[in-house]
Amino acid sequence: MNFQKIDDQVIVRNEGFEETAEKLKPVLHETAVSPKALVKVKADEAVIHGWKTEFIAPISALSQNDYGKNDSFILDFGDHYVGYLSFDVRPVGSPPDAPLKLRLTIGEMPVEMAEPFTDYDGWLSSSWLQEETVYVDVLPGAITLPRRYSFRYVKLEVLATSPKYRVAFENVECRAVTSANQIGVATLHEDQLLQSLDEISIKTLAECMQDIFEDGPKRDRRLWLGDLRLQALANYETFQTNDLVKRCLYLFAAVPDKGGRVAANVFVAPQLIADDTYLFDYSLFFLSTLRDYYTATNDLETLKELWPTAYRQLELALERLDENDILRDSPDWWSFIDWQDGLNKQAPSQGVLIYVMKQAIELSSILQTEQTEYLKLRLKEIMAATKEHLWDEEKQFFVSGQDRQVSWASQIWMVLAGVLPQQENRQLLNRLFQENPDIGIATPYMYHHLVEALLHAGDKDRAILEMKAYWGGMIKDGADTFWELYNPHDKKFSPYGSYLINSYCHAWSCTPTYLIRKYNL
Ligand code: RAM
């Protein structure tokens, strides 16, 4: 163990855990894929973001064309991929008497091919937008682009040749990568839509599985605990690349702060670094992810080794309870829950706490630790306090924060926490759909929890209906992989100020495969 200081965040580095994680570094499987067609983008108010692509020619047409200054074309790979791009370029005409200058724009969605990145004015860095300027001094040339991209479309613009020569392109290829063990995931559903939801979820998951479970291969390309928990669940039902989950658990456990708190996300290069963001729910999900990992693998050794880290998250969470056993609320970013604007986090976080406490009791019973009895007692007290202080008898809803806000997230997490008896859970969700409070759901992440809450409450029919409508809506709107954000009533929605920066292949959106398989839908 040693201490590392990053501003006022003191990290305790557990080198043993770091080594375990390092040893579990996965092998990346590679597949070569080629573009399918040349396309153009066309404005269309009826489609998402107002842009669609239209077929121009099969890819065989590419090498038959040549291009001069200000010419451009768009390649469509026909599906979403994550990988490394390369192509050959040769001169046509006189000997090339000047370098060739190209711009490549690489995108997951048609809008990224249509709207210039210079117009971007969101609050996340524009450096996430995928583009390259390439100079070729010697022609013909074999070009390999430097970065890994997450994309379906590639726009190539010839910025400069010389008046004496033009260029032709061929052998465009993507070396697609994933650490998912691709063998043996058969999808066989009689229902066509469930089949598509399953397949697209699996593709989304695979593309987020790299050196770690990334949240999104375009952005943030990072290991976030909330995403990891859901990816791991989907993985147990599909690829069962379980060592990757183990690796990620050890990465988080290797760099807690000096109080033992695990970060909401970690960076893995150039070395393992904990981000200085801590979220109440995400820290608790370390325990949840460990519990799910143990349930899937029976790996008792890992459970024993990581239990102290997991338990510490619960201890820290319990310290946030006030004298009434209700979580102290605050206006800062203390708990994530969802990107929903105006959402008060108190009640949903209380639900998360109870949900995780139950899992902690499960684990501590397996490990026969002395904490079990204490946890059982505290759980009873906290459940009683929750009903007393957060249940509004008049409104017949759980309320959150000083303004007693009624939100979808609060009801959903209280159902998952099992605060009310089964029958009442179902009535609560029925009421939620009927009264439809304004503070709704902003992400597939929260939508996942809605569907799972319906399943917990025994409403399988509505769970399927909701899942089909929401993720099926994305498919209708053109999803090859499931998106980070999707609001069917505001398809341009982004919490970051621009839909250009949204991730269109996102870990937390891959859960239909888990829901379908786990609950036999
Ligand atoms: C965004 C990403 C990530 C998520 C965090 C809280 O940055 O979508 O996946 O976990 O928010």
Short mmCIF file of C-alpha atoms and ligand atoms in Angstrom, two decimals:
data_model
loop_
_atom_site.label_atom_id
_atom_site.label_comp_id
_atom_site.label_asym_id
_atom_site.label_seq_id
_atom_site.Cartn_x
_atom_site.Cartn_y
_atom_site.Cartn_z
CA MET A 1 0.00 0.00 0.00
CA ASN A 2 1.17 3.54 -0.65
CA PHE A 3 -0.42 6.96 -0.77
CA GLN A 4 -0.74 9.10 -3.79
CA LYS A 5 -1.91 12.68 -3.65
CA ILE A 6 -4.07 14.17 -6.41
CA ASP A 7 -5.01 17.70 -5.28
CA ASP A 8 -7.00 17.09 -2.10
CA GLN A 9 -7.97 13.56 -3.07
CA VAL A 10 -5.71 11.05 -1.34
CA ILE A 11 -5.68 7.66 -3.02
CA VAL A 12 -4.68 4.50 -1.22
CA ARG A 13 -3.12 2.27 -3.85
CA ASN A 14 -3.47 -1.46 -3.27
CA GLU A 15 -0.76 -2.85 -5.51
CA GLY A 16 -1.80 -6.46 -4.96
CA PHE A 17 -5.27 -5.69 -6.35
CA GLU A 18 -3.74 -3.78 -9.22
CA GLU A 19 -1.58 -6.77 -10.11
CA THR A 20 -4.59 -9.08 -10.04
CA ALA A 21 -6.38 -6.72 -12.42
CA GLU A 22 -3.35 -6.53 -14.69
CA LYS A 23 -3.13 -10.31 -14.94
CA LEU A 24 -6.76 -10.41 -16.04
CA LYS A 25 -6.17 -8.03 -18.94
CA PRO A 26 -8.15 -9.52 -21.83
CA VAL A 27 -7.06 -10.49 -25.30
CA LEU A 28 -8.81 -8.46 -27.99
CA HIS A 29 -10.47 -10.42 -30.78
CA GLU A 30 -10.10 -8.83 -34.20
CA THR A 31 -12.31 -8.99 -37.28
CA ALA A 32 -11.65 -7.19 -40.56
CA VAL A 33 -14.69 -5.38 -41.96
CA SER A 34 -15.13 -3.28 -45.09
CA PRO A 35 -17.56 -0.53 -46.02
CA LYS A 36 -20.66 -1.58 -47.88
CA ALA A 37 -21.69 1.47 -49.83
CA LEU A 38 -21.19 5.08 -50.80
CA VAL A 39 -23.99 7.21 -49.38
CA LYS A 40 -25.02 10.84 -49.10
CA VAL A 41 -26.81 12.66 -46.27
CA LYS A 42 -30.15 14.28 -46.86
CA ALA A 43 -32.17 16.60 -44.64
CA ASP A 44 -35.48 15.06 -43.53
CA GLU A 45 -37.53 16.56 -40.72
CA ALA A 46 -39.27 13.23 -40.18
CA VAL A 47 -36.15 11.39 -38.98
CA ILE A 48 -34.08 11.67 -35.81
CA HIS A 49 -31.84 14.78 -35.75
CA GLY A 50 -33.29 15.72 -39.17
CA TRP A 51 -30.75 13.74 -41.26
CA LYS A 52 -30.84 10.45 -43.09
CA THR A 53 -28.46 8.68 -45.46
CA GLU A 54 -29.27 7.65 -49.03
CA PHE A 55 -27.55 4.96 -51.04
CA ILE A 56 -25.45 6.21 -53.96
CA ALA A 57 -23.42 3.22 -55.12
CA PRO A 58 -21.99 -0.09 -53.96
CA ILE A 59 -18.50 0.13 -52.47
CA SER A 60 -16.97 -1.35 -55.63
CA ALA A 61 -17.57 2.07 -57.21
CA LEU A 62 -15.06 3.75 -54.89
CA SER A 63 -11.81 2.68 -56.57
CA GLN A 64 -13.25 3.54 -60.00
CA ASN A 65 -13.63 7.19 -59.05
CA ASP A 66 -10.94 9.79 -58.58
CA TYR A 67 -11.15 12.89 -56.44
CA GLY A 68 -9.68 16.39 -56.55
CA LYS A 69 -9.62 19.40 -54.25
CA ASN A 70 -12.93 19.96 -52.38
CA ASP A 71 -14.36 16.61 -53.43
CA SER A 72 -15.76 14.36 -50.71
CA PHE A 73 -17.62 11.11 -50.19
CA ILE A 74 -19.24 9.20 -47.33
CA LEU A 75 -18.68 5.52 -46.69
CA ASP A 76 -21.30 3.41 -44.94
CA PHE A 77 -20.02 0.28 -43.20
CA GLY A 78 -23.61 -0.98 -42.99
CA ASP A 79 -23.40 -1.51 -39.21
CA HIS A 80 -21.74 -0.05 -36.15
CA TYR A 81 -18.11 -1.02 -35.40
CA VAL A 82 -15.34 -0.19 -32.96
CA GLY A 83 -11.84 -0.43 -34.34
CA TYR A 84 -8.93 0.86 -36.37
CA LEU A 85 -9.28 2.27 -39.87
CA SER A 86 -6.88 1.95 -42.80
CA PHE A 87 -6.98 2.57 -46.56
CA ASP A 88 -4.77 2.90 -49.62
CA VAL A 89 -4.57 6.04 -51.72
CA ARG A 90 -2.93 6.41 -55.13
CA PRO A 91 -2.35 9.38 -57.42
CA VAL A 92 -4.12 9.78 -60.75
CA GLY A 93 -2.66 12.09 -63.41
CA SER A 94 0.78 13.78 -63.30
CA PRO A 95 3.35 12.83 -60.65
CA PRO A 96 2.12 14.30 -57.33
CA ASP A 97 4.01 17.57 -56.92
CA ALA A 98 2.54 18.49 -53.52
CA PRO A 99 1.38 16.60 -50.43
CA LEU A 100 -2.18 15.38 -50.24
CA LYS A 101 -4.31 16.84 -47.45
CA LEU A 102 -7.40 14.96 -46.27
CA ARG A 103 -10.00 15.41 -43.58
CA LEU A 104 -11.83 12.41 -42.17
CA THR A 105 -14.97 12.69 -40.10
CA ILE A 106 -15.99 9.50 -38.37
CA GLY A 107 -19.45 9.12 -36.91
CA GLU A 108 -21.98 6.77 -35.39
CA MET A 109 -25.01 8.64 -36.77
CA PRO A 110 -25.96 10.38 -40.03
CA VAL A 111 -26.03 13.73 -38.21
CA GLU A 112 -22.29 13.49 -37.56
CA MET A 113 -21.78 13.36 -41.33
CA ALA A 114 -24.10 16.30 -41.92
CA GLU A 115 -23.57 18.96 -39.26
CA PRO A 116 -20.07 20.50 -39.04
CA PHE A 117 -18.29 19.80 -35.78
CA THR A 118 -17.23 23.46 -35.71
CA ASP A 119 -20.88 24.27 -34.84
CA TYR A 120 -20.68 22.15 -31.67
CA ASP A 121 -21.27 24.17 -28.51
CA GLY A 122 -21.98 21.59 -25.81
CA TRP A 123 -20.26 21.53 -22.41
CA LEU A 124 -18.29 18.30 -22.86
CA SER A 125 -15.02 18.63 -24.74
CA SER A 126 -15.31 18.83 -28.53
CA SER A 127 -12.24 16.55 -28.65
CA TRP A 128 -14.64 13.60 -28.30
CA LEU A 129 -15.92 14.31 -31.82
CA GLN A 130 -14.06 11.94 -34.10
CA GLU A 131 -12.10 13.62 -36.87
CA GLU A 132 -8.60 13.57 -38.37
CA THR A 133 -6.56 15.75 -40.69
CA VAL A 134 -4.08 13.63 -42.62
CA TYR A 135 -1.15 14.76 -44.78
CA VAL A 136 0.28 12.23 -47.23
CA ASP A 137 3.78 13.18 -48.43
CA VAL A 138 4.48 10.09 -50.51
CA LEU A 139 1.98 8.67 -52.95
CA PRO A 140 0.82 5.97 -53.38
CA GLY A 141 0.41 5.54 -49.66
CA ALA A 142 -1.03 3.08 -47.15
CA ILE A 143 -2.72 5.07 -44.40
CA THR A 144 -3.56 3.77 -40.95
CA LEU A 145 -5.45 6.23 -38.80
CA PRO A 146 -3.96 6.72 -35.33
CA ARG A 147 -6.92 6.27 -33.01
CA ARG A 148 -9.61 3.72 -32.27
CA TYR A 149 -13.01 4.87 -33.56
CA SER A 150 -16.61 4.02 -32.81
CA PHE A 151 -18.61 4.45 -35.96
CA ARG A 152 -20.71 3.36 -38.89
CA TYR A 153 -19.95 6.23 -41.28
CA VAL A 154 -16.71 7.79 -42.52
CA LYS A 155 -16.67 11.05 -44.46
CA LEU A 156 -13.54 11.72 -46.46
CA GLU A 157 -12.85 15.22 -47.80
CA VAL A 158 -9.97 16.04 -50.08
CA LEU A 159 -8.79 19.41 -48.77
CA ALA A 160 -5.84 19.79 -51.14
CA THR A 161 -4.01 17.98 -53.94
CA SER A 162 -2.45 20.15 -56.64
CA PRO A 163 -3.81 21.19 -60.03
CA LYS A 164 -1.69 18.40 -61.54
CA TYR A 165 -3.01 15.30 -59.82
CA ARG A 166 -6.12 13.70 -58.35
CA VAL A 167 -6.40 10.69 -56.02
CA ALA A 168 -8.21 7.36 -55.86
CA PHE A 169 -8.97 5.33 -52.74
CA GLU A 170 -9.18 1.58 -52.18
CA ASN A 171 -8.97 -1.21 -49.62
CA VAL A 172 -10.75 0.75 -46.92
CA GLU A 173 -10.89 -1.51 -43.92
CA CYS A 174 -11.69 -1.50 -40.23
CA ARG A 175 -9.97 -3.87 -37.84
CA ALA A 176 -12.87 -4.24 -35.42
CA VAL A 177 -12.00 -5.17 -31.83
CA THR A 178 -13.76 -6.58 -28.77
CA SER A 179 -12.80 -8.62 -25.74
CA ALA A 180 -16.17 -10.39 -25.69
CA ASN A 181 -15.94 -14.10 -26.13
CA GLN A 182 -18.20 -14.27 -29.20
CA ILE A 183 -18.75 -18.01 -29.18
CA GLY A 184 -22.06 -19.45 -28.22
CA VAL A 185 -24.48 -16.56 -27.94
CA ALA A 186 -27.45 -17.81 -29.89
CA THR A 187 -30.54 -15.64 -30.08
CA LEU A 188 -33.70 -17.53 -30.84
CA HIS A 189 -36.97 -15.78 -30.18
CA GLU A 190 -40.26 -16.36 -31.90
CA ASP A 191 -41.06 -12.72 -31.40
CA GLN A 192 -39.23 -10.74 -34.08
CA LEU A 193 -38.87 -7.58 -32.02
CA LEU A 194 -37.53 -9.42 -28.96
CA GLN A 195 -35.05 -11.11 -31.29
CA SER A 196 -33.85 -7.71 -32.56
CA LEU A 197 -33.67 -6.24 -29.06
CA ASP A 198 -31.59 -9.20 -27.96
CA GLU A 199 -29.22 -9.04 -30.95
CA ILE A 200 -28.67 -5.29 -30.77
CA SER A 201 -28.10 -5.45 -27.01
CA ILE A 202 -25.47 -8.13 -27.52
CA LYS A 203 -23.76 -6.08 -30.21
CA THR A 204 -23.82 -3.00 -27.98
CA LEU A 205 -22.33 -4.97 -25.10
CA ALA A 206 -19.62 -6.54 -27.26
CA GLU A 207 -18.52 -3.17 -28.62
CA CYS A 208 -18.24 -1.73 -25.12
CA MET A 209 -16.10 -4.70 -24.04
CA GLN A 210 -12.52 -3.72 -24.65
CA ASP A 211 -9.58 -3.64 -22.25
CA ILE A 212 -12.22 -2.90 -19.60
CA PHE A 213 -16.00 -2.56 -19.76
CA GLU A 214 -16.20 0.88 -21.33
CA ASP A 215 -19.32 3.00 -20.91
CA GLY A 216 -19.22 4.05 -24.55
CA PRO A 217 -16.49 3.36 -27.12
CA LYS A 218 -16.91 6.88 -28.54
CA ARG A 219 -17.29 8.66 -25.16
CA ASP A 220 -16.21 8.42 -22.29
CA ARG A 221 -14.31 5.20 -23.19
CA ARG A 222 -14.11 4.72 -19.44
CA LEU A 223 -14.95 2.29 -16.66
CA TRP A 224 -17.94 3.68 -14.73
CA LEU A 225 -19.40 1.65 -11.88
CA GLY A 226 -23.05 2.23 -12.75
CA ASP A 227 -22.46 1.05 -16.29
CA LEU A 228 -20.29 -1.87 -15.17
CA ARG A 229 -23.05 -3.23 -12.96
CA LEU A 230 -25.50 -3.47 -15.87
CA GLN A 231 -22.93 -4.68 -18.41
CA ALA A 232 -21.89 -7.43 -16.03
CA LEU A 233 -25.51 -8.57 -15.69
CA ALA A 234 -25.92 -8.68 -19.47
CA ASN A 235 -22.58 -10.46 -19.79
CA TYR A 236 -23.56 -13.30 -17.41
CA GLU A 237 -26.57 -14.03 -19.63
CA THR A 238 -24.55 -13.90 -22.85
CA PHE A 239 -20.75 -13.93 -23.32
CA GLN A 240 -19.85 -14.95 -19.79
CA THR A 241 -16.51 -13.20 -20.13
CA ASN A 242 -16.53 -13.16 -16.35
CA ASP A 243 -12.84 -12.46 -15.80
CA LEU A 244 -13.38 -9.05 -17.33
CA VAL A 245 -15.89 -8.25 -14.58
CA LYS A 246 -13.41 -9.52 -12.01
CA ARG A 247 -10.68 -7.34 -13.52
CA CYS A 248 -12.91 -4.27 -13.32
CA LEU A 249 -13.85 -4.95 -9.69
CA TYR A 250 -10.17 -5.19 -8.79
CA LEU A 251 -9.42 -1.96 -10.67
CA PHE A 252 -11.95 -0.07 -8.56
CA ALA A 253 -10.84 -1.76 -5.35
CA ALA A 254 -7.19 -0.92 -6.08
CA VAL A 255 -7.61 2.85 -5.82
CA PRO A 256 -10.08 3.92 -3.12
CA ASP A 257 -9.59 7.23 -1.34
CA LYS A 258 -8.14 7.33 2.13
CA GLY A 259 -11.58 6.84 3.66
CA GLY A 260 -12.06 3.66 1.61
CA ARG A 261 -14.53 5.12 -0.89
CA VAL A 262 -14.37 3.78 -4.43
CA ALA A 263 -14.55 6.32 -7.24
CA ALA A 264 -17.47 6.57 -9.66
CA ASN A 265 -15.06 5.82 -12.51
CA VAL A 266 -11.41 5.06 -13.12
CA PHE A 267 -8.91 5.72 -15.91
CA VAL A 268 -6.61 2.85 -16.84
CA ALA A 269 -3.94 4.60 -18.91
CA PRO A 270 -1.13 5.55 -18.68
CA GLN A 271 -1.68 3.91 -15.30
CA LEU A 272 -4.65 3.23 -13.08
CA ILE A 273 -6.07 6.51 -11.76
CA ALA A 274 -9.27 7.02 -9.78
CA ASP A 275 -11.29 9.93 -11.09
CA ASP A 276 -12.03 12.56 -8.45
CA THR A 277 -15.78 12.03 -8.83
CA TYR A 278 -17.61 10.10 -6.12
CA LEU A 279 -21.29 9.26 -6.42
CA PHE A 280 -23.38 7.78 -3.61
CA ASP A 281 -25.21 5.23 -5.76
CA TYR A 282 -22.22 4.28 -7.91
CA SER A 283 -20.00 3.56 -4.87
CA LEU A 284 -22.73 1.33 -3.44
CA PHE A 285 -22.97 -0.51 -6.75
CA PHE A 286 -19.48 -1.86 -6.10
CA LEU A 287 -21.15 -4.13 -3.55
CA SER A 288 -23.99 -4.90 -5.91
CA THR A 289 -21.60 -5.80 -8.75
CA LEU A 290 -19.59 -8.03 -6.43
CA ARG A 291 -22.79 -9.76 -5.33
CA ASP A 292 -23.90 -10.36 -8.92
CA TYR A 293 -20.40 -11.56 -9.84
CA TYR A 294 -20.42 -14.05 -6.99
CA THR A 295 -23.93 -15.25 -7.88
CA ALA A 296 -22.79 -15.87 -11.46
CA THR A 297 -19.42 -17.47 -10.68
CA ASN A 298 -19.32 -18.80 -7.09
CA ASP A 299 -15.83 -17.32 -6.93
CA LEU A 300 -15.56 -17.30 -3.16
CA GLU A 301 -11.93 -16.24 -3.11
CA THR A 302 -12.73 -12.97 -4.90
CA LEU A 303 -15.76 -12.40 -2.71
CA LYS A 304 -13.63 -12.80 0.42
CA GLU A 305 -10.90 -10.56 -0.88
CA LEU A 306 -13.20 -7.76 -2.05
CA TRP A 307 -15.81 -7.92 0.71
CA PRO A 308 -14.03 -5.37 2.95
CA THR A 309 -14.02 -2.84 0.07
CA ALA A 310 -17.68 -3.56 -0.65
CA TYR A 311 -18.73 -3.35 2.97
CA ARG A 312 -16.88 -0.07 3.40
CA GLN A 313 -19.12 1.49 0.71
CA LEU A 314 -22.16 0.56 2.76
CA GLU A 315 -20.66 1.91 5.97
CA LEU A 316 -19.96 5.22 4.26
CA ALA A 317 -23.46 5.32 2.81
CA LEU A 318 -25.01 4.69 6.23
CA GLU A 319 -23.05 7.65 7.58
CA ARG A 320 -25.12 9.89 5.32
CA LEU A 321 -28.33 9.02 7.17
CA ASP A 322 -29.75 11.73 9.43
CA GLU A 323 -31.27 11.21 12.89
CA ASN A 324 -34.46 9.90 11.23
CA ASP A 325 -32.54 7.36 9.14
CA ILE A 326 -33.21 9.33 5.95
CA LEU A 327 -30.39 10.30 3.60
CA ARG A 328 -29.27 13.90 3.86
CA ASP A 329 -30.13 15.71 0.65
CA SER A 330 -27.87 18.30 -0.99
CA PRO A 331 -27.95 20.29 -4.22
CA ASP A 332 -24.55 19.06 -5.51
CA TRP A 333 -23.84 16.00 -7.68
CA TRP A 334 -23.81 13.57 -4.74
CA SER A 335 -25.79 10.73 -6.33
CA PHE A 336 -26.36 10.05 -10.02
CA ILE A 337 -29.66 8.09 -10.45
CA ASP A 338 -30.49 9.61 -13.87
CA TRP A 339 -29.84 12.60 -16.13
CA GLN A 340 -33.46 13.78 -15.65
CA ASP A 341 -33.56 17.54 -15.26
CA GLY A 342 -34.76 18.71 -11.84
CA LEU A 343 -34.71 15.20 -10.32
CA ASN A 344 -34.30 15.19 -6.55
CA LYS A 345 -31.99 12.33 -5.60
CA GLN A 346 -32.93 11.73 -1.97
CA ALA A 347 -35.70 9.12 -2.20
CA PRO A 348 -34.28 7.17 -5.14
CA SER A 349 -30.91 7.05 -3.36
CA GLN A 350 -32.65 5.78 -0.22
CA GLY A 351 -34.12 3.04 -2.44
CA VAL A 352 -30.66 2.20 -3.78
CA LEU A 353 -29.33 2.01 -0.22
CA ILE A 354 -32.02 -0.48 0.85
CA TYR A 355 -31.59 -2.49 -2.36
CA VAL A 356 -27.85 -2.79 -1.74
CA MET A 357 -28.25 -3.48 2.00
CA LYS A 358 -30.27 -6.56 1.16
CA GLN A 359 -27.47 -7.76 -1.09
CA ALA A 360 -24.95 -7.00 1.66
CA ILE A 361 -26.90 -9.21 4.07
CA GLU A 362 -26.85 -11.97 1.47
CA LEU A 363 -23.06 -11.73 1.12
CA SER A 364 -22.28 -11.34 4.78
CA SER A 365 -24.40 -14.44 5.52
CA ILE A 366 -22.40 -16.41 2.95
CA LEU A 367 -19.18 -15.19 4.48
CA GLN A 368 -20.60 -15.65 7.98
CA THR A 369 -19.29 -12.27 9.06
CA GLU A 370 -20.25 -10.68 12.34
CA GLN A 371 -21.94 -7.84 10.44
CA THR A 372 -24.99 -9.88 9.43
CA GLU A 373 -27.11 -9.34 12.53
CA TYR A 374 -26.28 -5.64 12.69
CA LEU A 375 -27.20 -5.21 9.04
CA LYS A 376 -30.51 -7.02 9.48
CA LEU A 377 -31.41 -4.79 12.37
CA ARG A 378 -30.42 -1.61 10.55
CA LEU A 379 -32.33 -2.70 7.46
CA LYS A 380 -35.53 -3.04 9.48
CA GLU A 381 -35.06 0.39 11.02
CA ILE A 382 -34.26 2.07 7.71
CA MET A 383 -37.20 0.43 5.94
CA ALA A 384 -39.54 1.60 8.72
CA ALA A 385 -38.09 5.12 8.59
CA THR A 386 -38.48 5.21 4.82
CA LYS A 387 -42.17 4.39 5.07
CA GLU A 388 -42.68 6.86 7.84
CA HIS A 389 -40.88 9.83 6.31
CA LEU A 390 -40.82 9.34 2.54
CA TRP A 391 -44.22 7.76 1.89
CA ASP A 392 -46.93 10.35 1.36
CA GLU A 393 -50.23 8.85 2.43
CA GLU A 394 -52.25 11.50 0.66
CA LYS A 395 -50.42 11.39 -2.63
CA GLN A 396 -49.91 7.62 -2.40
CA PHE A 397 -46.38 8.08 -3.69
CA PHE A 398 -42.88 8.20 -2.27
CA VAL A 399 -41.67 11.78 -2.07
CA SER A 400 -38.17 13.18 -2.24
CA GLY A 401 -36.39 16.21 -0.83
CA GLN A 402 -37.62 19.34 0.88
CA ASP A 403 -40.22 20.00 -1.82
CA ARG A 404 -41.57 16.46 -1.49
CA GLN A 405 -41.05 15.79 -5.17
CA VAL A 406 -42.89 12.89 -6.80
CA SER A 407 -40.69 11.39 -9.50
CA TRP A 408 -40.62 8.23 -11.56
CA ALA A 409 -37.14 7.42 -10.26
CA SER A 410 -38.25 7.49 -6.61
CA GLN A 411 -41.11 5.02 -7.15
CA ILE A 412 -38.97 2.75 -9.31
CA TRP A 413 -36.13 2.47 -6.82
CA MET A 414 -38.52 1.96 -3.91
CA VAL A 415 -40.10 -0.93 -5.81
CA LEU A 416 -36.69 -2.45 -6.54
CA ALA A 417 -35.81 -1.97 -2.87
CA GLY A 418 -38.97 -3.84 -1.88
CA VAL A 419 -40.08 -1.28 0.67
CA LEU A 420 -43.76 -2.10 0.13
CA PRO A 421 -45.33 -5.57 -0.14
CA GLN A 422 -45.53 -7.06 -3.66
CA GLN A 423 -49.22 -6.23 -4.25
CA GLU A 424 -48.71 -2.61 -3.22
CA ASN A 425 -45.66 -2.35 -5.45
CA ARG A 426 -47.82 -3.25 -8.39
CA GLN A 427 -50.49 -0.74 -7.43
CA LEU A 428 -47.80 1.91 -7.00
CA LEU A 429 -46.48 1.32 -10.51
CA ASN A 430 -50.01 1.33 -11.95
CA ARG A 431 -50.59 4.67 -10.26
CA LEU A 432 -47.28 5.93 -11.63
CA PHE A 433 -48.38 5.19 -15.20
CA GLN A 434 -51.82 6.70 -14.61
CA GLU A 435 -50.69 9.92 -12.98
CA ASN A 436 -47.46 10.23 -14.97
CA PRO A 437 -45.59 12.76 -12.79
CA ASP A 438 -43.60 15.43 -14.65
CA ILE A 439 -40.22 14.36 -13.32
CA GLY A 440 -39.77 11.48 -15.74
CA ILE A 441 -36.99 9.35 -17.13
CA ALA A 442 -34.09 10.65 -19.24
CA THR A 443 -31.91 7.62 -19.97
CA PRO A 444 -32.06 3.96 -20.98
CA TYR A 445 -30.26 3.42 -17.66
CA MET A 446 -33.33 4.55 -15.71
CA TYR A 447 -35.63 2.85 -18.20
CA HIS A 448 -33.87 -0.41 -17.44
CA HIS A 449 -34.78 0.05 -13.80
CA LEU A 450 -38.39 0.78 -14.71
CA VAL A 451 -38.67 -2.48 -16.66
CA GLU A 452 -36.98 -4.43 -13.90
CA ALA A 453 -39.27 -2.83 -11.30
CA LEU A 454 -42.30 -3.94 -13.34
CA LEU A 455 -40.90 -7.46 -13.43
CA HIS A 456 -40.29 -7.38 -9.67
CA ALA A 457 -43.86 -6.27 -9.15
CA GLY A 458 -45.10 -9.17 -11.29
CA ASP A 459 -46.30 -7.08 -14.23
CA LYS A 460 -44.57 -8.99 -17.01
CA ASP A 461 -46.94 -7.79 -19.72
CA ARG A 462 -46.29 -4.14 -19.09
CA ALA A 463 -42.56 -4.79 -18.70
CA ILE A 464 -42.43 -6.30 -22.19
CA LEU A 465 -44.62 -3.54 -23.60
CA GLU A 466 -42.43 -0.80 -22.16
CA MET A 467 -39.20 -2.45 -23.21
CA LYS A 468 -40.47 -2.98 -26.74
CA ALA A 469 -41.78 0.56 -27.03
CA TYR A 470 -38.62 2.23 -25.71
CA TRP A 471 -35.76 0.18 -27.17
CA GLY A 472 -37.94 -0.71 -30.17
CA GLY A 473 -38.35 3.05 -30.68
CA MET A 474 -34.59 3.38 -30.95
CA ILE A 475 -34.51 0.62 -33.56
CA LYS A 476 -37.23 2.39 -35.57
CA ASP A 477 -35.16 5.55 -35.33
CA GLY A 478 -32.19 3.76 -36.84
CA ALA A 479 -30.17 2.29 -33.95
CA ASP A 480 -27.50 -0.25 -34.88
CA THR A 481 -26.42 -0.28 -31.25
CA PHE A 482 -28.36 1.16 -28.33
CA TRP A 483 -27.92 4.82 -27.45
CA GLU A 484 -26.81 6.57 -24.28
CA LEU A 485 -29.79 8.92 -24.36
CA TYR A 486 -33.22 8.49 -25.85
CA ASN A 487 -36.28 10.55 -25.18
CA PRO A 488 -39.05 9.49 -27.58
CA HIS A 489 -40.77 12.86 -27.01
CA ASP A 490 -37.64 14.96 -27.58
CA LYS A 491 -35.33 13.08 -29.89
CA LYS A 492 -32.74 15.84 -29.90
CA PHE A 493 -32.29 15.57 -26.13
CA SER A 494 -28.79 15.70 -24.71
CA PRO A 495 -27.80 16.52 -21.12
CA TYR A 496 -24.52 17.84 -22.55
CA GLY A 497 -25.90 20.67 -24.68
CA SER A 498 -25.60 18.91 -28.05
CA TYR A 499 -26.71 15.60 -29.49
CA LEU A 500 -23.47 15.49 -31.52
CA ILE A 501 -21.58 14.49 -28.39
CA ASN A 502 -24.06 11.82 -27.23
CA SER A 503 -22.78 8.26 -27.36
CA TYR A 504 -24.72 6.02 -29.74
CA CYS A 505 -23.30 2.74 -28.48
CA HIS A 506 -23.62 2.80 -24.74
CA ALA A 507 -23.10 0.21 -22.05
CA TRP A 508 -26.03 1.05 -19.82
CA SER A 509 -28.41 0.66 -22.75
CA CYS A 510 -27.53 -2.98 -23.47
CA THR A 511 -29.83 -4.54 -20.88
CA PRO A 512 -32.76 -5.87 -22.94
CA THR A 513 -30.70 -9.04 -23.49
CA TYR A 514 -30.39 -9.41 -19.72
CA LEU A 515 -34.08 -8.69 -19.12
CA ILE A 516 -35.23 -11.04 -21.88
CA ARG A 517 -32.97 -13.92 -20.84
CA LYS A 518 -33.05 -13.56 -17.06
CA TYR A 519 -36.83 -13.23 -16.87
CA ASN A 520 -37.63 -15.54 -19.81
CA LEU A 521 -39.56 -12.85 -21.67
C1 RAM B 1 -22.04 9.85 -18.36
C2 RAM B 1 -21.90 8.54 -19.07
C3 RAM B 1 -21.60 7.37 -18.15
C4 RAM B 1 -22.35 7.49 -16.85
C5 RAM B 1 -22.11 8.82 -16.20
C6 RAM B 1 -22.77 9.00 -14.86
O1 RAM B 1 -20.78 10.44 -18.34
O2 RAM B 1 -23.05 8.33 -19.77
O3 RAM B 1 -21.94 6.19 -18.79
O4 RAM B 1 -22.14 6.42 -16.00
O5 RAM B 1 -22.60 9.79 -17.08
#
